[in-house]
Amino acid sequence: MKKTVTILLASLLAVVVGCASYEPLTSMRGADVIAADAAPAAKDYAGKRPGTQPVVARTFSTQPPVIPHAVANFDDINLTENQCLDCHGLDNYVKKNSPKLGDSHFVAGGKTFDASRHICTSCHVPQVDAPPLVENRFTGNIK
């Protein structure tokens, strides 16, 4: 019984001390969590139309290439439709003078598109001409 009372009093003391030192939550960026987001305005993509922008250099060997054109007006990518394949698929990349999908995107000897890689924007993102939001000294390892 004495042990139970001691544990109860210790727990009560911890709660009282914890409540006395309570501070409102703030985010890591320093803003009040409840305050409206003060994010900068959205930037335009670096390239407007496909084929008008040079390919963006990769900064490390396994980096998925970034998309050097806007994709906002493209149809949604879903299980039956992928507008990226119109230019980058095996049938059209030579005609459209666009980069071919990487070999890692194919199965069955390089002839069948791998359905697990159907949502291109899961790895590939459009390039935006904007300054970094946080300091970054990464220089990459591709020469």
PDB file of C-alpha atoms in Angstrom, residues 12 52 84 97:
ATOM      1  CA  LEU A  12       1.280  13.427  -9.572  1.00  0.00           C
ATOM      2  CA  THR A  52      12.808  23.603 -75.324  1.00  0.00           C
ATOM      3  CA  CYS A  84       5.093  10.592 -70.622  1.00  0.00           C
ATOM      4  CA  ASN A  97      14.070  13.349 -80.167  1.00  0.00           C
TER       5      ASN A  97
END
